[in-house]
């Protein structure tokens, strides 16, 4: 069974303090790994899709990387507006499987 | 301006009532999905549809029903058989249902049972 585990569950940083969020997964035949950002009371907003180990993608202060067992979402010099829950999901042969998310808070 | 719309944003239901949540997309996507989100849990798949007039059950389909009469629309009915319907419901769509196709989400409907 495909599984996704995100860590930590919650992370509090000071503005400008860089860090990484982890997404560990087990899947039969990875078709794609997805990162989303979700603000309270809103739908997830798509950030990145990664397809194969070694692939990296960047957007503003965010950078996603992928290995055969895990993905990292690196956040560099975060700002308070980066506060949100970040969701990771993997797709194997069947449906998309989501992790429980990491709740990120950036203090000014 | 392409996107996915869900209505209503908030919905209150009395026990024993059926309610229908609307989902519309103008992205020309073939596949559409319904998820349920509960605090502390990942998104769980209720139903999905790869093409008009066809849909499949997800992991938690009991107590729910759907229809796909138009490409743009995928309404979800929460029936009285659903024992614990209070949750945040999310609709999504993707260009196809092949593995690796990115799913895009609507703004969600929060359903509360009174």
PDB file of C-alpha atoms in Angstrom:
ATOM      1  CA  UNK A   1       0.000   0.000   0.000  1.00  0.00           C
ATOM      2  CA  UNK A   2       1.284   3.448  -0.934  1.00  0.00           C
ATOM      3  CA  UNK A   3       2.135   5.601   2.101  1.00  0.00           C
ATOM      4  CA  UNK A   4       3.289   9.146   2.778  1.00  0.00           C
ATOM      5  CA  UNK A   5       4.686  10.480   6.066  1.00  0.00           C
ATOM      6  CA  UNK A   6       5.475  14.143   6.577  1.00  0.00           C
ATOM      7  CA  UNK A   7       7.691  15.558   9.293  1.00  0.00           C
ATOM      8  CA  UNK A   8       7.659  17.523  11.423  1.00  0.00           C
ATOM      9  CA  UNK A   9       3.926  17.932  12.072  1.00  0.00           C
ATOM     10  CA  UNK A  10       4.509  21.564  12.975  1.00  0.00           C
ATOM     11  CA  UNK A  11       7.459  23.917  12.602  1.00  0.00           C
ATOM     12  CA  UNK A  12       7.887  27.410  13.952  1.00  0.00           C
ATOM     13  CA  UNK A  13      10.675  29.608  12.523  1.00  0.00           C
ATOM     14  CA  UNK A  14      11.809  33.165  12.806  1.00  0.00           C
ATOM     15  CA  UNK A  15      11.641  35.304   9.693  1.00  0.00           C
ATOM     16  CA  UNK A  16      14.793  34.662   7.651  1.00  0.00           C
ATOM     17  CA  UNK A  17      15.539  31.322   9.347  1.00  0.00           C
ATOM     18  CA  UNK A  18      15.903  28.693   6.590  1.00  0.00           C
ATOM     19  CA  UNK A  19      14.766  25.095   7.110  1.00  0.00           C
ATOM     20  CA  UNK A  20      13.443  21.976   5.361  1.00  0.00           C
ATOM     21  CA  UNK A  21      10.254  19.933   5.458  1.00  0.00           C
ATOM     22  CA  UNK A  22      10.433  16.185   4.892  1.00  0.00           C
ATOM     23  CA  UNK A  23       8.140  13.857   2.959  1.00  0.00           C
ATOM     24  CA  UNK A  24       8.980  10.143   3.193  1.00  0.00           C
ATOM     25  CA  UNK A  25       7.109   7.792   0.919  1.00  0.00           C
ATOM     26  CA  UNK A  26       6.656   4.204  -0.186  1.00  0.00           C
ATOM     27  CA  UNK A  27       4.985   3.656  -3.534  1.00  0.00           C
ATOM     28  CA  UNK A  28       4.783   1.036  -6.241  1.00  0.00           C
ATOM     29  CA  UNK A  29       6.077   2.710  -9.365  1.00  0.00           C
ATOM     30  CA  UNK A  30       6.255   6.441  -8.697  1.00  0.00           C
ATOM     31  CA  UNK A  31       4.361   8.421 -11.327  1.00  0.00           C
ATOM     32  CA  UNK A  32       4.732  11.757  -9.572  1.00  0.00           C
ATOM     33  CA  UNK A  33       5.319  13.497  -6.228  1.00  0.00           C
ATOM     34  CA  UNK A  34       3.373  16.671  -5.585  1.00  0.00           C
ATOM     35  CA  UNK A  35       3.739  19.571  -3.143  1.00  0.00           C
ATOM     36  CA  UNK A  36       0.843  21.839  -2.263  1.00  0.00           C
ATOM     37  CA  UNK A  37       0.410  24.828   0.037  1.00  0.00           C
ATOM     38  CA  UNK A  38      -2.844  25.149   1.993  1.00  0.00           C
ATOM     39  CA  UNK A  39      -3.975  28.235   3.891  1.00  0.00           C
ATOM     40  CA  UNK A  40      -6.601  27.859   6.649  1.00  0.00           C
ATOM     41  CA  UNK A  41     -10.098  27.364   5.262  1.00  0.00           C
ATOM     42  CA  UNK A  42      -8.913  27.244   1.649  1.00  0.00           C
ATOM     43  CA  UNK A  43      -8.179  24.603  -0.968  1.00  0.00           C
ATOM     44  CA  UNK A  44      -4.622  23.370  -1.600  1.00  0.00           C
ATOM     45  CA  UNK A  45      -2.580  25.463  -4.014  1.00  0.00           C
ATOM     46  CA  UNK A  46      -0.267  23.551  -6.341  1.00  0.00           C
ATOM     47  CA  UNK A  47       3.451  24.220  -5.942  1.00  0.00           C
ATOM     48  CA  UNK A  48       5.568  21.510  -7.629  1.00  0.00           C
ATOM     49  CA  UNK A  49       5.515  18.149  -9.374  1.00  0.00           C
ATOM     50  CA  UNK A  50       8.612  15.933  -9.305  1.00  0.00           C
ATOM     51  CA  UNK A  51       8.832  12.808 -11.430  1.00  0.00           C
ATOM     52  CA  UNK A  52      12.201  11.147 -10.867  1.00  0.00           C
ATOM     53  CA  UNK A  53      14.992  10.902  -8.297  1.00  0.00           C
ATOM     54  CA  UNK A  54      17.459  13.741  -8.594  1.00  0.00           C
ATOM     55  CA  UNK A  55      14.933  16.200  -9.926  1.00  0.00           C
ATOM     56  CA  UNK A  56      14.746  19.654  -8.340  1.00  0.00           C
ATOM     57  CA  UNK A  57      12.332  22.563  -8.822  1.00  0.00           C
ATOM     58  CA  UNK A  58      12.357  26.095  -7.445  1.00  0.00           C
ATOM     59  CA  UNK A  59       9.853  28.864  -6.972  1.00  0.00           C
ATOM     60  CA  UNK A  60      10.769  32.039  -5.132  1.00  0.00           C
ATOM     61  CA  UNK A  61      11.950  30.976  -1.644  1.00  0.00           C
ATOM     62  CA  UNK A  62      10.938  27.321  -2.105  1.00  0.00           C
ATOM     63  CA  UNK A  63      12.942  24.463  -3.562  1.00  0.00           C
ATOM     64  CA  UNK A  64      11.732  20.873  -3.829  1.00  0.00           C
ATOM     65  CA  UNK A  65      14.053  17.897  -4.216  1.00  0.00           C
ATOM     66  CA  UNK A  66      13.393  14.189  -4.719  1.00  0.00           C
ATOM     67  CA  UNK A  67      15.199  10.945  -3.897  1.00  0.00           C
ATOM     68  CA  UNK A  68      13.948   7.373  -4.221  1.00  0.00           C
ATOM     69  CA  UNK A  69      12.578   7.416  -0.671  1.00  0.00           C
ATOM     70  CA  UNK A  70      11.861  11.028   0.244  1.00  0.00           C
ATOM     71  CA  UNK A  71      11.348  14.576  -0.865  1.00  0.00           C
ATOM     72  CA  UNK A  72      12.399  17.769   0.826  1.00  0.00           C
ATOM     73  CA  UNK A  73      10.829  21.192   0.594  1.00  0.00           C
ATOM     74  CA  UNK A  74      13.545  23.689   1.405  1.00  0.00           C
ATOM     75  CA  UNK A  75      12.487  27.159   2.413  1.00  0.00           C
ATOM     76  CA  UNK A  76      15.142  29.873   2.263  1.00  0.00           C
ATOM     77  CA  UNK A  77      14.867  33.113   4.248  1.00  0.00           C
ATOM     78  CA  UNK A  78      11.139  32.663   4.865  1.00  0.00           C
ATOM     79  CA  UNK A  79       8.716  35.528   5.370  1.00  0.00           C
ATOM     80  CA  UNK A  80       5.549  35.579   7.511  1.00  0.00           C
ATOM     81  CA  UNK A  81       3.447  35.163   4.352  1.00  0.00           C
ATOM     82  CA  UNK A  82       5.015  31.722   3.876  1.00  0.00           C
ATOM     83  CA  UNK A  83       3.075  30.534   6.925  1.00  0.00           C
ATOM     84  CA  UNK A  84       0.731  27.721   5.801  1.00  0.00           C
ATOM     85  CA  UNK A  85       0.298  23.968   5.863  1.00  0.00           C
ATOM     86  CA  UNK A  86       2.403  22.208   3.238  1.00  0.00           C
ATOM     87  CA  UNK A  87       1.031  18.966   1.828  1.00  0.00           C
ATOM     88  CA  UNK A  88       2.948  16.228   0.057  1.00  0.00           C
ATOM     89  CA  UNK A  89       1.264  13.601  -2.139  1.00  0.00           C
ATOM     90  CA  UNK A  90       2.486  10.686  -4.236  1.00  0.00           C
ATOM     91  CA  UNK A  91       0.917   8.881  -7.122  1.00  0.00           C
ATOM     92  CA  UNK A  92       1.800   5.344  -8.036  1.00  0.00           C
ATOM     93  CA  UNK A  93      -0.249   3.040 -10.208  1.00  0.00           C
ATOM     94  CA  UNK A  94      -3.522   4.189  -8.704  1.00  0.00           C
ATOM     95  CA  UNK A  95      -4.760   7.113  -6.694  1.00  0.00           C
ATOM     96  CA  UNK A  96      -3.018  10.114  -5.208  1.00  0.00           C
ATOM     97  CA  UNK A  97      -2.033   9.504  -1.573  1.00  0.00           C
ATOM     98  CA  UNK A  98      -1.584  12.502   0.729  1.00  0.00           C
ATOM     99  CA  UNK A  99       0.473  12.994   3.858  1.00  0.00           C
ATOM    100  CA  UNK A 100      -0.981  14.736   6.883  1.00  0.00           C
ATOM    101  CA  UNK A 101       0.910  17.942   6.199  1.00  0.00           C
ATOM    102  CA  UNK A 102       3.425  20.158   7.994  1.00  0.00           C
ATOM    103  CA  UNK A 103       2.043  23.307   9.600  1.00  0.00           C
ATOM    104  CA  UNK A 104       4.660  26.023   9.124  1.00  0.00           C
ATOM    105  CA  UNK A 105       4.593  29.273  11.110  1.00  0.00           C
ATOM    106  CA  UNK A 106       6.999  32.123  10.372  1.00  0.00           C
ATOM    107  CA  UNK A 107       7.273  34.692  13.143  1.00  0.00           C
ATOM    108  CA  UNK A 108       8.221  38.290  12.205  1.00  0.00           C
TER     109      UNK A 108
ATOM    110  CA  UNK B   1      -9.913  33.174 -16.026  1.00  0.00           C
ATOM    111  CA  UNK B   2      -9.787  29.387 -15.684  1.00  0.00           C
ATOM    112  CA  UNK B   3     -10.344  27.577 -12.454  1.00  0.00           C
ATOM    113  CA  UNK B   4     -12.480  25.434 -10.218  1.00  0.00           C
ATOM    114  CA  UNK B   5     -15.439  26.785  -8.297  1.00  0.00           C
ATOM    115  CA  UNK B   6     -17.252  25.135  -5.406  1.00  0.00           C
ATOM    116  CA  UNK B   7     -20.487  26.220  -3.819  1.00  0.00           C
ATOM    117  CA  UNK B   8     -21.628  26.913  -1.280  1.00  0.00           C
ATOM    118  CA  UNK B   9     -18.627  27.860   0.844  1.00  0.00           C
ATOM    119  CA  UNK B  10     -20.460  26.883   4.042  1.00  0.00           C
ATOM    120  CA  UNK B  11     -23.330  24.405   4.329  1.00  0.00           C
ATOM    121  CA  UNK B  12     -25.357  23.348   7.327  1.00  0.00           C
ATOM    122  CA  UNK B  13     -27.347  20.150   7.315  1.00  0.00           C
ATOM    123  CA  UNK B  14     -29.831  18.697   9.705  1.00  0.00           C
ATOM    124  CA  UNK B  15     -29.541  15.017  10.506  1.00  0.00           C
ATOM    125  CA  UNK B  16     -31.444  12.895   8.022  1.00  0.00           C
ATOM    126  CA  UNK B  17     -31.151  15.376   5.155  1.00  0.00           C
ATOM    127  CA  UNK B  18     -29.402  14.885   1.852  1.00  0.00           C
ATOM    128  CA  UNK B  19     -27.318  17.817   0.618  1.00  0.00           C
ATOM    129  CA  UNK B  20     -25.566  18.435  -2.699  1.00  0.00           C
ATOM    130  CA  UNK B  21     -22.222  20.188  -3.103  1.00  0.00           C
ATOM    131  CA  UNK B  22     -21.474  21.840  -6.404  1.00  0.00           C
ATOM    132  CA  UNK B  23     -18.178  21.672  -8.317  1.00  0.00           C
ATOM    133  CA  UNK B  24     -17.597  23.336 -11.693  1.00  0.00           C
ATOM    134  CA  UNK B  25     -14.395  23.690 -13.732  1.00  0.00           C
ATOM    135  CA  UNK B  26     -13.611  25.622 -16.910  1.00  0.00           C
ATOM    136  CA  UNK B  27     -10.129  24.171 -17.401  1.00  0.00           C
ATOM    137  CA  UNK B  28     -11.321  21.654 -20.016  1.00  0.00           C
ATOM    138  CA  UNK B  29     -10.057  18.865 -17.759  1.00  0.00           C
ATOM    139  CA  UNK B  30     -11.292  15.333 -18.309  1.00  0.00           C
ATOM    140  CA  UNK B  31     -10.845  14.039 -14.752  1.00  0.00           C
ATOM    141  CA  UNK B  32     -12.528  15.303 -11.594  1.00  0.00           C
ATOM    142  CA  UNK B  33     -12.265  14.225  -7.969  1.00  0.00           C
ATOM    143  CA  UNK B  34     -13.900  14.666  -4.579  1.00  0.00           C
ATOM    144  CA  UNK B  35     -11.888  14.556  -1.371  1.00  0.00           C
ATOM    145  CA  UNK B  36     -12.758  14.867   2.274  1.00  0.00           C
ATOM    146  CA  UNK B  37     -10.408  16.598   4.733  1.00  0.00           C
ATOM    147  CA  UNK B  38     -10.647  16.107   8.509  1.00  0.00           C
ATOM    148  CA  UNK B  39      -8.386  17.718  11.127  1.00  0.00           C
ATOM    149  CA  UNK B  40      -5.134  15.804  11.568  1.00  0.00           C
ATOM    150  CA  UNK B  41      -5.779  13.532   8.589  1.00  0.00           C
ATOM    151  CA  UNK B  42      -4.637  13.581   5.016  1.00  0.00           C
ATOM    152  CA  UNK B  43      -7.074  14.134   2.184  1.00  0.00           C
ATOM    153  CA  UNK B  44      -9.171  11.043   1.492  1.00  0.00           C
ATOM    154  CA  UNK B  45     -10.662  10.232  -1.904  1.00  0.00           C
ATOM    155  CA  UNK B  46     -14.442   9.862  -2.055  1.00  0.00           C
ATOM    156  CA  UNK B  47     -15.184   9.499  -5.793  1.00  0.00           C
ATOM    157  CA  UNK B  48     -13.485  10.272  -9.063  1.00  0.00           C
ATOM    158  CA  UNK B  49     -14.488  10.513 -12.703  1.00  0.00           C
ATOM    159  CA  UNK B  50     -12.221  10.122 -15.707  1.00  0.00           C
ATOM    160  CA  UNK B  51     -14.827  10.876 -18.327  1.00  0.00           C
ATOM    161  CA  UNK B  52     -18.408  12.063 -18.686  1.00  0.00           C
ATOM    162  CA  UNK B  53     -21.049   9.539 -17.555  1.00  0.00           C
ATOM    163  CA  UNK B  54     -18.489   7.404 -15.763  1.00  0.00           C
ATOM    164  CA  UNK B  55     -17.182   7.497 -12.176  1.00  0.00           C
ATOM    165  CA  UNK B  56     -15.490   5.208  -9.658  1.00  0.00           C
ATOM    166  CA  UNK B  57     -15.574   4.861  -5.887  1.00  0.00           C
ATOM    167  CA  UNK B  58     -12.624   6.032  -3.879  1.00  0.00           C
ATOM    168  CA  UNK B  59     -11.597   4.927  -0.397  1.00  0.00           C
ATOM    169  CA  UNK B  60     -14.575   6.336   1.519  1.00  0.00           C
ATOM    170  CA  UNK B  61     -17.542   6.311  -0.899  1.00  0.00           C
ATOM    171  CA  UNK B  62     -20.136   4.938   1.542  1.00  0.00           C
ATOM    172  CA  UNK B  63     -22.880   7.500   2.180  1.00  0.00           C
ATOM    173  CA  UNK B  64     -21.982   9.618  -0.841  1.00  0.00           C
ATOM    174  CA  UNK B  65     -23.150   9.728  -4.460  1.00  0.00           C
ATOM    175  CA  UNK B  66     -22.011  11.619  -7.563  1.00  0.00           C
ATOM    176  CA  UNK B  67     -22.983  12.243 -11.165  1.00  0.00           C
ATOM    177  CA  UNK B  68     -21.010  13.397 -14.208  1.00  0.00           C
ATOM    178  CA  UNK B  69     -23.472  14.480 -16.879  1.00  0.00           C
ATOM    179  CA  UNK B  70     -21.287  17.309 -18.180  1.00  0.00           C
ATOM    180  CA  UNK B  71     -17.538  17.593 -18.518  1.00  0.00           C
ATOM    181  CA  UNK B  72     -17.523  20.799 -16.482  1.00  0.00           C
ATOM    182  CA  UNK B  73     -19.588  19.611 -13.539  1.00  0.00           C
ATOM    183  CA  UNK B  74     -19.185  16.933 -10.849  1.00  0.00           C
ATOM    184  CA  UNK B  75     -21.703  17.397  -8.004  1.00  0.00           C
ATOM    185  CA  UNK B  76     -21.420  15.413  -4.776  1.00  0.00           C
ATOM    186  CA  UNK B  77     -24.456  14.411  -2.722  1.00  0.00           C
ATOM    187  CA  UNK B  78     -23.951  13.657   0.947  1.00  0.00           C
ATOM    188  CA  UNK B  79     -26.769  11.328   1.913  1.00  0.00           C
ATOM    189  CA  UNK B  80     -28.329  10.620   5.281  1.00  0.00           C
ATOM    190  CA  UNK B  81     -26.465   7.302   5.240  1.00  0.00           C
ATOM    191  CA  UNK B  82     -23.175   9.120   5.838  1.00  0.00           C
ATOM    192  CA  UNK B  83     -22.711   8.778   9.585  1.00  0.00           C
ATOM    193  CA  UNK B  84     -20.195  11.554  10.186  1.00  0.00           C
ATOM    194  CA  UNK B  85     -20.464  14.085   7.365  1.00  0.00           C
ATOM    195  CA  UNK B  86     -19.066  17.146   9.150  1.00  0.00           C
ATOM    196  CA  UNK B  87     -15.838  17.911   7.246  1.00  0.00           C
ATOM    197  CA  UNK B  88     -14.166  20.118   4.659  1.00  0.00           C
ATOM    198  CA  UNK B  89     -14.913  18.888   1.128  1.00  0.00           C
ATOM    199  CA  UNK B  90     -12.544  19.564  -1.737  1.00  0.00           C
ATOM    200  CA  UNK B  91     -13.102  19.132  -5.445  1.00  0.00           C
ATOM    201  CA  UNK B  92     -10.168  18.768  -7.826  1.00  0.00           C
ATOM    202  CA  UNK B  93      -9.576  18.268 -11.527  1.00  0.00           C
ATOM    203  CA  UNK B  94      -6.721  17.129 -13.754  1.00  0.00           C
ATOM    204  CA  UNK B  95      -6.173  17.177 -17.490  1.00  0.00           C
ATOM    205  CA  UNK B  96      -6.367  13.387 -17.534  1.00  0.00           C
ATOM    206  CA  UNK B  97      -6.343  10.536 -15.046  1.00  0.00           C
ATOM    207  CA  UNK B  98      -2.947   9.201 -16.011  1.00  0.00           C
ATOM    208  CA  UNK B  99      -0.444   8.817 -13.240  1.00  0.00           C
ATOM    209  CA  UNK B 100       1.516  12.028 -12.866  1.00  0.00           C
ATOM    210  CA  UNK B 101      -1.191  14.436 -14.007  1.00  0.00           C
ATOM    211  CA  UNK B 102      -1.338  17.345 -11.580  1.00  0.00           C
ATOM    212  CA  UNK B 103      -4.593  17.792  -9.692  1.00  0.00           C
ATOM    213  CA  UNK B 104      -5.816  21.356  -9.118  1.00  0.00           C
ATOM    214  CA  UNK B 105      -8.161  22.097  -6.256  1.00  0.00           C
ATOM    215  CA  UNK B 106     -11.174  24.295  -5.696  1.00  0.00           C
ATOM    216  CA  UNK B 107     -11.690  26.507  -2.634  1.00  0.00           C
ATOM    217  CA  UNK B 108     -13.672  23.897  -0.688  1.00  0.00           C
ATOM    218  CA  UNK B 109     -17.050  23.579   1.038  1.00  0.00           C
ATOM    219  CA  UNK B 110     -17.290  23.255   4.802  1.00  0.00           C
ATOM    220  CA  UNK B 111     -20.237  21.050   5.761  1.00  0.00           C
ATOM    221  CA  UNK B 112     -21.554  21.052   9.310  1.00  0.00           C
ATOM    222  CA  UNK B 113     -24.257  18.750  10.605  1.00  0.00           C
ATOM    223  CA  UNK B 114     -26.470  20.369  13.211  1.00  0.00           C
TER     224      UNK B 114
END
